[in-house]
CSV table of C-alpha atoms in Angstrom, one decimal:
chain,number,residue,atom,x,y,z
A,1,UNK,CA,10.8,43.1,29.4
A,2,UNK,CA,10.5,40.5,31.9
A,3,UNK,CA,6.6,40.3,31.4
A,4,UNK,CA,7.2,40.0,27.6
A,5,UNK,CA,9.3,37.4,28.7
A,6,UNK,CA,6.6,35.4,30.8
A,7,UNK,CA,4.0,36.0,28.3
A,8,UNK,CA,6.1,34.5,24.8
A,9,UNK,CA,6.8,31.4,27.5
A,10,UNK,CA,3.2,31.3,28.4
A,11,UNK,CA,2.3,31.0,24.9
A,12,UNK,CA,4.8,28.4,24.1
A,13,UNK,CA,3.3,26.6,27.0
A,14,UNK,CA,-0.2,26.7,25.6
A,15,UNK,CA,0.9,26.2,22.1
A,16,UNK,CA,2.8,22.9,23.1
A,17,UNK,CA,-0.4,21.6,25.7
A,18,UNK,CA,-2.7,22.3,22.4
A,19,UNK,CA,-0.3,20.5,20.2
A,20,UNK,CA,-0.1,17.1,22.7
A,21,UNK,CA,-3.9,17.5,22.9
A,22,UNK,CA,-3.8,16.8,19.4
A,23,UNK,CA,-1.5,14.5,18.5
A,24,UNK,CA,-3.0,12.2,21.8
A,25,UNK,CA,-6.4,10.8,21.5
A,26,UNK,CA,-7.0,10.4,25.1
A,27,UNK,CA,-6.7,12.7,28.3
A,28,UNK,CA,-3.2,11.0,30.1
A,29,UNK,CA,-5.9,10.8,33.2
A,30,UNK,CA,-7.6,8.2,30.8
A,31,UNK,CA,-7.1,4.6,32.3
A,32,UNK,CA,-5.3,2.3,28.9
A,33,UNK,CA,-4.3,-1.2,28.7
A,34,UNK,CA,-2.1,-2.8,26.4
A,35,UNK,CA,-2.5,-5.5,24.5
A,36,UNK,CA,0.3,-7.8,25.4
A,37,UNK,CA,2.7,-8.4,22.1
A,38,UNK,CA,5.3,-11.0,22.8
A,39,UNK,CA,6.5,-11.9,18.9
A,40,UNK,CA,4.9,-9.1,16.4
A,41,UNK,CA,6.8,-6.0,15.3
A,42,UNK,CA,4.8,-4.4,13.4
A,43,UNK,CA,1.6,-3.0,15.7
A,44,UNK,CA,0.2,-2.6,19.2
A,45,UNK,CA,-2.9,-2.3,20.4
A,46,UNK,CA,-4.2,0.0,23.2
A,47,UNK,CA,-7.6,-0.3,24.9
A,48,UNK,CA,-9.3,2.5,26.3
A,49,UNK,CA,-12.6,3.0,28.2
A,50,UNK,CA,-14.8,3.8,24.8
A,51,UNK,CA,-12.5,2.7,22.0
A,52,UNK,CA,-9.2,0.7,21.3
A,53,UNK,CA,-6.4,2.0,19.0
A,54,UNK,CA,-4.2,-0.5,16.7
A,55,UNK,CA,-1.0,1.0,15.8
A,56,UNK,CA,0.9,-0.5,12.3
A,57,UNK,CA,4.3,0.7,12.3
A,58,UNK,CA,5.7,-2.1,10.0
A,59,UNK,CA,2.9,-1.5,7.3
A,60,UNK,CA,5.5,-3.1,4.4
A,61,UNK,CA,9.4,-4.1,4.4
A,62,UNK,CA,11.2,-0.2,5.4
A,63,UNK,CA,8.4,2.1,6.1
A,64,UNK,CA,9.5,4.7,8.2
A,65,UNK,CA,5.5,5.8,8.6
A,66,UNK,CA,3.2,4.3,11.7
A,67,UNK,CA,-0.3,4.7,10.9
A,68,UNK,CA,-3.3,4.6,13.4
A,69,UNK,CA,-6.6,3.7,13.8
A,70,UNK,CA,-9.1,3.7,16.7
A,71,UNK,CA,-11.8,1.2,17.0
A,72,UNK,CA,-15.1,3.3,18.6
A,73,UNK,CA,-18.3,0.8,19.2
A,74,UNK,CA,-20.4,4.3,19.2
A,75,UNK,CA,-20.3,7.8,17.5
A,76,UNK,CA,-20.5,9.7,20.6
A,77,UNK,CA,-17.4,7.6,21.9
A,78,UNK,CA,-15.2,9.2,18.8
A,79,UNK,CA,-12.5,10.9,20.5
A,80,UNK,CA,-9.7,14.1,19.7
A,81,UNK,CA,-7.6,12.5,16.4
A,82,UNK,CA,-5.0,13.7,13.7
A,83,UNK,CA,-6.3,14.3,10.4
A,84,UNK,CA,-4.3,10.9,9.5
A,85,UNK,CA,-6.6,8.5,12.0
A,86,UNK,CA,-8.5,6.2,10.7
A,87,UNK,CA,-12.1,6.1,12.4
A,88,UNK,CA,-13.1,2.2,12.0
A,89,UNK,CA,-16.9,1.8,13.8
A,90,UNK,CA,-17.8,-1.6,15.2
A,91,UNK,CA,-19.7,-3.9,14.6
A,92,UNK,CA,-17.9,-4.9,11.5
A,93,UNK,CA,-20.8,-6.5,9.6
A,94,UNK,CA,-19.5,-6.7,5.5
A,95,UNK,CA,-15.3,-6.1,5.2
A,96,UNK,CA,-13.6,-6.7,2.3
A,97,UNK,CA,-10.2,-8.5,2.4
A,98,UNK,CA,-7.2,-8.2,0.4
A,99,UNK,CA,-4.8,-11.1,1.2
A,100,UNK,CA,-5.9,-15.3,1.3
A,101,UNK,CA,-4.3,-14.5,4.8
A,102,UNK,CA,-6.4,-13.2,5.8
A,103,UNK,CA,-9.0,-15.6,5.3
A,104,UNK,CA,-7.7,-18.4,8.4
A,105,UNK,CA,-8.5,-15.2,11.0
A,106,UNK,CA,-11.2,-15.2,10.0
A,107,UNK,CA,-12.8,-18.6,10.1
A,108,UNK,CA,-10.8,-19.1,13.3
A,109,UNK,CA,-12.9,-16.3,14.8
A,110,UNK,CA,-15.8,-17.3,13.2
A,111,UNK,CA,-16.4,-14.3,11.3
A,112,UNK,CA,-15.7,-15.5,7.8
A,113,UNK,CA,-19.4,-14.7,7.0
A,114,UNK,CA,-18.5,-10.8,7.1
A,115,UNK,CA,-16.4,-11.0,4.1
A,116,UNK,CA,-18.3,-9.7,1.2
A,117,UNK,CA,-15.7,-9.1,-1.4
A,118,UNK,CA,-12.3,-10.5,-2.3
A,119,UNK,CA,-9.8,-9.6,-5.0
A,120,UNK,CA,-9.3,-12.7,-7.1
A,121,UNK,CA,-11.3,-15.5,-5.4
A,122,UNK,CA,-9.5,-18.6,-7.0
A,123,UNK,CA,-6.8,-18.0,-4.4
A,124,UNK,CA,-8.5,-18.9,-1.9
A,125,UNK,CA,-8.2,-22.6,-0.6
A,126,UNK,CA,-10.1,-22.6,2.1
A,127,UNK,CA,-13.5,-25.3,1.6
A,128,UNK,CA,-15.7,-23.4,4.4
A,129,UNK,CA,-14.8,-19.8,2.5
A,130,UNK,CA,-15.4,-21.6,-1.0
A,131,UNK,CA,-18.8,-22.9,0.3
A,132,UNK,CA,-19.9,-18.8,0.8
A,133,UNK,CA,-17.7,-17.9,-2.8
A,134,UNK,CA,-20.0,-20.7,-4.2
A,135,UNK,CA,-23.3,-19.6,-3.4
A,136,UNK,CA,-22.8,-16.1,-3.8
A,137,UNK,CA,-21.9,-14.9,-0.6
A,138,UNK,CA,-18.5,-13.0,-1.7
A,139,UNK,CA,-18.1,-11.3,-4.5
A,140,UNK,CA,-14.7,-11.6,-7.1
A,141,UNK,CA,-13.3,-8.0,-7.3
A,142,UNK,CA,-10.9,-8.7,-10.2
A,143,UNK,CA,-7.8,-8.1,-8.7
A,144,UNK,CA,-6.1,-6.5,-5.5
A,145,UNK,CA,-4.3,-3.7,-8.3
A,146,UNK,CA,-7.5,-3.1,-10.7
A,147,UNK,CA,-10.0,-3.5,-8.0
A,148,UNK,CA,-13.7,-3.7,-10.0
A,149,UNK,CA,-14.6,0.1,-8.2
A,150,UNK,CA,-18.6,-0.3,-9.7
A,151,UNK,CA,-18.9,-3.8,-7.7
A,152,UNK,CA,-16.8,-2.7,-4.7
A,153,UNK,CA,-19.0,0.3,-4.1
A,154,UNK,CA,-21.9,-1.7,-4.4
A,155,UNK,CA,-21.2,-3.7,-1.5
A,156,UNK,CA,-21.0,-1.0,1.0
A,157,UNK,CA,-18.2,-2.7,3.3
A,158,UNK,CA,-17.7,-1.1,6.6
A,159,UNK,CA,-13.6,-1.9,6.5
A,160,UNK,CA,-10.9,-2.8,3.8
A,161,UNK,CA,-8.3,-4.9,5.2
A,162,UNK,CA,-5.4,-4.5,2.6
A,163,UNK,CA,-1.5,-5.1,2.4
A,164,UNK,CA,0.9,-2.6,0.6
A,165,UNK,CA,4.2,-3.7,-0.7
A,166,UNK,CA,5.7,0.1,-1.1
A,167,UNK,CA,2.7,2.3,0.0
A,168,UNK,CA,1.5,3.3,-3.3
A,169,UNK,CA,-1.3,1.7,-4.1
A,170,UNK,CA,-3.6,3.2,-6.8
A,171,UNK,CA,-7.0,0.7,-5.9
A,172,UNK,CA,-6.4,1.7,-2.3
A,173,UNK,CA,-5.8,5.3,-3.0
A,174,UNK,CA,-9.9,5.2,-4.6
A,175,UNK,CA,-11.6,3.4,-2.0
A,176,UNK,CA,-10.1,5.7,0.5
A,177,UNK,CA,-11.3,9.1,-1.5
A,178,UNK,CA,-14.6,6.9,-1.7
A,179,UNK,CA,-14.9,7.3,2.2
A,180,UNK,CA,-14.1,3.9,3.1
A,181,UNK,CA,-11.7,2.9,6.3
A,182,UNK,CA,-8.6,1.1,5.1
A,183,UNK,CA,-6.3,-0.8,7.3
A,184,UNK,CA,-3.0,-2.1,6.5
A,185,UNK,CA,-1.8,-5.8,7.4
A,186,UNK,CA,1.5,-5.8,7.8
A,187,UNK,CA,1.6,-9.7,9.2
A,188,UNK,CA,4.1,-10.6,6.2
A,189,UNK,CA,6.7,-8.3,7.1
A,190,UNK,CA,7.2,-10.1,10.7
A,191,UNK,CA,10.9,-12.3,11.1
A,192,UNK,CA,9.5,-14.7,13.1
A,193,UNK,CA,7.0,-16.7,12.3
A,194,UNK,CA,5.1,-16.6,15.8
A,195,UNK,CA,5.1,-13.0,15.4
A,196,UNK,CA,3.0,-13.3,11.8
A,197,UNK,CA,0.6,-16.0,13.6
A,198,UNK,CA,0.3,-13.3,16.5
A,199,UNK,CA,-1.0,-11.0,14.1
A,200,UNK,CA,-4.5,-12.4,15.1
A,201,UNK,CA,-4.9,-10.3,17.8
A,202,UNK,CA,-4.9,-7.2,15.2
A,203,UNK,CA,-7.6,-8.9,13.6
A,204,UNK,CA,-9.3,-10.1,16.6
A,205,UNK,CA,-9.9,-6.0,17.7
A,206,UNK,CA,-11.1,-5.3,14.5
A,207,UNK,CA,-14.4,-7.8,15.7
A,208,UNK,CA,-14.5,-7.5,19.2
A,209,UNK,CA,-12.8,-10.8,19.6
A,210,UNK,CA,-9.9,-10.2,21.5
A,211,UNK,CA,-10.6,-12.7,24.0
A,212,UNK,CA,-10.6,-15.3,21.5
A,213,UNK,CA,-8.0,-13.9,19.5
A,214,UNK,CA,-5.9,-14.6,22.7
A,215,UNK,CA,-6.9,-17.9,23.3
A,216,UNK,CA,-6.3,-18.8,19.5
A,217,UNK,CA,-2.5,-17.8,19.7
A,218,UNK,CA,-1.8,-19.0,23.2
A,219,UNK,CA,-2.3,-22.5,21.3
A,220,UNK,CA,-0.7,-22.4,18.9
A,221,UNK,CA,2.2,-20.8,20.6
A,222,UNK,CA,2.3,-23.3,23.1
A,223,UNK,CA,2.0,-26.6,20.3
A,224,UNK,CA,5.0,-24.9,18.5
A,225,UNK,CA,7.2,-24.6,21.4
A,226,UNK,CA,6.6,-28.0,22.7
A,227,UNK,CA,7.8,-29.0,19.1
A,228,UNK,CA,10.6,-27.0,19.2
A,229,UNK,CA,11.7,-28.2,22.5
A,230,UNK,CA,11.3,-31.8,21.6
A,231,UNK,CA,13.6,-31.4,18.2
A,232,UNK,CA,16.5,-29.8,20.5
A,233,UNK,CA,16.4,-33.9,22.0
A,234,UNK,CA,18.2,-34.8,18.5
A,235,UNK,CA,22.0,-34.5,18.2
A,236,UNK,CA,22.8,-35.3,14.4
A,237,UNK,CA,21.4,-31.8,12.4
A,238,UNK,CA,20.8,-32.5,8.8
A,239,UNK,CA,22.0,-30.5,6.2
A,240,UNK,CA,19.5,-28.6,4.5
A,241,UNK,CA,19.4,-26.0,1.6
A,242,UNK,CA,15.9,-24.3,0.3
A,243,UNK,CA,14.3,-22.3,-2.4
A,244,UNK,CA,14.4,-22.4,-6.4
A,245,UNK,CA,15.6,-20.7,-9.7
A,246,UNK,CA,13.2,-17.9,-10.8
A,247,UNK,CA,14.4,-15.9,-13.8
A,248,UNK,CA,17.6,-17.5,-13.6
A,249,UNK,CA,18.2,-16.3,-9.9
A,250,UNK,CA,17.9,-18.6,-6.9
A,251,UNK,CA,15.4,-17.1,-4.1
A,252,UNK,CA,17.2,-18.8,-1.0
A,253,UNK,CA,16.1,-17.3,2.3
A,254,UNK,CA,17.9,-15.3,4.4
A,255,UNK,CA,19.8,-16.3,7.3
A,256,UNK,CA,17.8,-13.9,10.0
A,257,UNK,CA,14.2,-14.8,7.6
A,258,UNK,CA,11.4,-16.4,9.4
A,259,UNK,CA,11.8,-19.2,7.2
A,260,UNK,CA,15.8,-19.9,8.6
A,261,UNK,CA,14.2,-19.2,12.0
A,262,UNK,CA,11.8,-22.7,11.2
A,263,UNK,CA,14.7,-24.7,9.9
A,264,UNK,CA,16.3,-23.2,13.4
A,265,UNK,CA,13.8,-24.4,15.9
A,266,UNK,CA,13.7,-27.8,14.2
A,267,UNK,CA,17.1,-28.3,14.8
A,268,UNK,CA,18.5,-28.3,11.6
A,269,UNK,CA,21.9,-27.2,9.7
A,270,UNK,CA,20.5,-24.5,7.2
A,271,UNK,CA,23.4,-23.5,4.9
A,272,UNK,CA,22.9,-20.1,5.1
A,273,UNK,CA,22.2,-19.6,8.4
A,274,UNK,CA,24.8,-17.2,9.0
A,275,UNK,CA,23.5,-14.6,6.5
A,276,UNK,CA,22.2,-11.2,8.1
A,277,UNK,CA,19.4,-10.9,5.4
A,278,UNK,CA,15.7,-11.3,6.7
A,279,UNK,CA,14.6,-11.4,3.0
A,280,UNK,CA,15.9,-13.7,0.4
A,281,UNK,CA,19.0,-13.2,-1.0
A,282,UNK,CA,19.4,-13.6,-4.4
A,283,UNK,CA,22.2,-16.1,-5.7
A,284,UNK,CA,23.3,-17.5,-8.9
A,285,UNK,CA,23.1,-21.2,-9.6
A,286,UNK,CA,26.3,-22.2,-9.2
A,287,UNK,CA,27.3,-20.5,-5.7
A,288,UNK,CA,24.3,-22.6,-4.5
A,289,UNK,CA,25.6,-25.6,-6.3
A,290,UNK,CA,29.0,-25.5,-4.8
A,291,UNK,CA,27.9,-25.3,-1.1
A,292,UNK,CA,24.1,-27.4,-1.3
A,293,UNK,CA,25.5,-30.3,-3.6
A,294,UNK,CA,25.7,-32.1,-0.4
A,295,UNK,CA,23.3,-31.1,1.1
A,296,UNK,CA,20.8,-34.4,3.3
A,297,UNK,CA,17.7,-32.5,2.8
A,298,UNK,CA,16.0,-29.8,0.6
A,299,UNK,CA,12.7,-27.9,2.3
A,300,UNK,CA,10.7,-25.7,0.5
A,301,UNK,CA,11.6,-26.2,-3.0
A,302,UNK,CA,9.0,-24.0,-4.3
A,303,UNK,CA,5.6,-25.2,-5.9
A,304,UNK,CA,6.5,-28.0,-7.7
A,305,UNK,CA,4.3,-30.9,-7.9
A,306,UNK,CA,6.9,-33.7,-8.8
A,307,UNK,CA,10.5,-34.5,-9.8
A,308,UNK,CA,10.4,-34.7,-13.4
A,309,UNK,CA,8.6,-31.1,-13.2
A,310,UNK,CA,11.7,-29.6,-11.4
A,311,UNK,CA,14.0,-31.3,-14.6
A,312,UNK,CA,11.9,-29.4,-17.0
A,313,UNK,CA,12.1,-26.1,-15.0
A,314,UNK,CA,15.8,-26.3,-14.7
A,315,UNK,CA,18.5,-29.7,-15.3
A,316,UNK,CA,20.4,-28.2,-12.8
A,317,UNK,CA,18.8,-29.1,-9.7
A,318,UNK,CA,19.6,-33.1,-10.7
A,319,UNK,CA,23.0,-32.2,-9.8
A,320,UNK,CA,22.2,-32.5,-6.4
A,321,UNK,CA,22.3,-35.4,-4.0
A,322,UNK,CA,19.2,-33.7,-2.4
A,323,UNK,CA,17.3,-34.7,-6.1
A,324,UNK,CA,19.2,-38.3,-6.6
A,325,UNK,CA,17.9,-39.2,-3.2
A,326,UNK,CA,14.3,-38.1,-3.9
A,327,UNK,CA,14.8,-35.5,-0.7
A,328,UNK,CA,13.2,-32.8,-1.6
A,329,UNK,CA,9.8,-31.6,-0.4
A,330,UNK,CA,7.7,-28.6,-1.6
A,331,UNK,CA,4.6,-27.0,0.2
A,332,UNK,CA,2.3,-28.3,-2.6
A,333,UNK,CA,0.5,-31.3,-0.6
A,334,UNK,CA,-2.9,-29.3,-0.5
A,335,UNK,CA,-4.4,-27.3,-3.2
A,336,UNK,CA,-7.7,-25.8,-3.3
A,337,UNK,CA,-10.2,-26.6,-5.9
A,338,UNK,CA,-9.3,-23.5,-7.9
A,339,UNK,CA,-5.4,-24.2,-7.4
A,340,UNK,CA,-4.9,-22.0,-4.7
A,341,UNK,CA,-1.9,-23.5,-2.2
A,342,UNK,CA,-3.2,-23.6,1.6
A,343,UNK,CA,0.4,-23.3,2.6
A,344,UNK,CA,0.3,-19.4,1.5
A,345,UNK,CA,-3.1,-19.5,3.0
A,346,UNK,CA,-3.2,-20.9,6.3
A,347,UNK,CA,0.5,-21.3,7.3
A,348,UNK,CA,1.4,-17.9,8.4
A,349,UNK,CA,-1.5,-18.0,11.3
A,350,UNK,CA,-0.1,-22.3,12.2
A,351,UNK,CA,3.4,-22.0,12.1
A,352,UNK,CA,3.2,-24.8,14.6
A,353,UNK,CA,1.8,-27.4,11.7
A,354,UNK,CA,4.6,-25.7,9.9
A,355,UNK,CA,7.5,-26.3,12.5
A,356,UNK,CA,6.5,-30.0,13.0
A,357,UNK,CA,6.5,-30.2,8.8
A,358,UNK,CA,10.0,-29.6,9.2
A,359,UNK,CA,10.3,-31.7,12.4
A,360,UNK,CA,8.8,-34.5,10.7
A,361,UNK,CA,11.2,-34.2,8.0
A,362,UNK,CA,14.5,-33.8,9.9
A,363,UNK,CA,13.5,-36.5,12.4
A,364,UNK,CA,11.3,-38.8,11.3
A,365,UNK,CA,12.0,-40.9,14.2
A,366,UNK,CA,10.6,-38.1,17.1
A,367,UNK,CA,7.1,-37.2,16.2
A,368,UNK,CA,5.3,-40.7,15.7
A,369,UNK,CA,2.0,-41.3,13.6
A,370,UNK,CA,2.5,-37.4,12.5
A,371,UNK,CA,1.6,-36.8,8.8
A,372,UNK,CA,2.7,-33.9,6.9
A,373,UNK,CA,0.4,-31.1,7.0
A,374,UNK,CA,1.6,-28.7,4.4
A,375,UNK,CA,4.4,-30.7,3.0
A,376,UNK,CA,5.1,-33.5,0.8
A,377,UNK,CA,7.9,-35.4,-0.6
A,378,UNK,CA,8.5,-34.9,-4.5
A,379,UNK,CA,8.5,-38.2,-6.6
């Protein structure tokens, strides 16, 4: 009995050891070194001897799934993996990208001539991307939910770098039964906005480029918290409210958002800064009426190019003292040739032109000669 014992035990034993085998790509006498995250959520990123492995555990807003991929420079370096790895091989010489996001990472690590394809090229702001759309360089795949499968397949690219809003995604379902390596960017889902700008380390893996990747964040981490530190000088906080009317709801953002964590670190009084949402909340027009009337300033009004467009969109928003006073200021101050917005573009990875936006705004009187990067004043 006993041996029956030992021997059901023994099996368990084995059973378990062959299960951890699988489940971990490396031996645990295998030497790893993490990448140091200090703001991002949403992924980590392990380096071993022969390969590195990205993590994603905040792929879109609620996922309870982490998915994994391992970065191997050579086949014979592949190692043990679940069925769900990815296998992405380096060098990465033609991706495909899904998000104008993505586009900043890429220029910034000087890259941006790997890019072969992009879902719906008018997006894109950016003059030295344009300059490779314009001669030919990268090719217009329709969209990111019809992807143009006969063109995409014709480019042969060695990674898709996507986003997923839900995880059901029926462009990315093909390319992956095609055989092509997908990895999700889950930058946007990030609460503060460091940790979406630190996001460049996940792409700076993907290229070998972690080095620079580093370098690229330290500064702007270290420009945005000099600004912050000089706005916490000021004692008077203006008031400020945000956000527009869509479909007769007003998108205001939420008081634990990345955008109430700018209007934060500038030293400001946002309205609804004591909200738990990290979203937008959704409010009706007169709740915002009754407590932004007053309001000094008003940051982030949407797209709008001018006053007398806001009037059209909705009379309401003349009842504030925010419009009288001509104090509102939208993110429209650069657009691409195609009317793409850079803010969308390049402000998730320089949160520090953002910050001092908002700075400038606030207190005109601190940062001297700035000019508005991404922001402008509405006339």
């Amino acid at each position: 009995m006993r041996f029956l014992i030992f021997l059901s035990l023994s099996f368990l034993f084995l059973t378990s050891c062959k299960d951890e085998k699988k489940n971990h790509p490396s031996n645990p006498e295998i030497v790893s070194t993490p990448e140091k995250i200090k703001y991002a959520k949403g992924f980590s990123i392990t380096n071993y001897k022969n390969y590195t492995e990205i993590i994603v555990t905040s792929p879109w807003p609620g996922s309870q799934d982490a998915f994994r991929y391992l970065l191997v420079d050579n086949d014979e370096d592949i190692p043990e993996f679940r069925e769900s790895t990815v296998i992405i091989k380096r060098p990465i010489t033609k991706v495909v990208a899904m998000s104008t996001t993505n586009i900043p990472a890429l220029e910034y690590l000087n890259v941006e001539d790997r890019l072969v394809g992009f879902p719906s090229t008018n997006f894109i702001s950016s003059e030295k991307t344009r300059a490779l759309i314009d001669k030919g360089h990268i090719k217009d795949l329709n969209n990111d939910l019809e992807i143009n499968m006969e063109l995409f397949l014709e480019l042969q690219p060695d990674l898709v770098i996507a986003f997923s809003v839900n995880g059901i995604n029926k462009s990315l379902n093909q390319i992956e039964k095609f055989g092509y390596p997908v990895i999700l960017d889950g930058s946007w889902t990030e609460e503060h906005p460091l940790g979406r700008a630190e996001w460049i380390k996940f792409m700076g893996a993907l290229f070998n480029k972690q080095g620079e990747a580093n370098a690229i964040f330290e500064s702007i981490e270290t420009d945005y918290l000099e600004a912050k530190k000089l706005a916490m000088k000021v004692n008077k906080k203006p008031v400020i409210i945000s956000g527009s009317m869509f479909n007769d709801v007003w998108n205001m953002p939420g008081g634990k958002s990345y955008i109430a964590k700018y209007f934060e670190d500038a030293n400001t009084n946002y309205i609804w800064k004591d909200d738990l949402s990290n979203g937008s909340i959704h409010l009706n027009f007169e709740n915002v009426l009754e407590r932004g009337r007053e309001a000094d300033l008003w940051i982030g009004a949407g797209s709008f190019y001018n006053l007398e467009d806001m009037k059209k969109s909705h009379k309401g928003y003349t009842y504030f003292e925010a419009y009288k006073n001509k104090n509102i200021y939208s993110y429209t101050k650069k657009i691409g040739p195609k009317g793409g917005i850079l803010y969308y573009e390049l402000g998730p990875l320089r949160p520090d032109l953002i910050l001092k936006d908002i700075i400038n705004i606030s207190h005109p009187h601190l940062l001297k000669d700035y000019e508005n990067f991404f922001f402008k004043r509405l006339d």
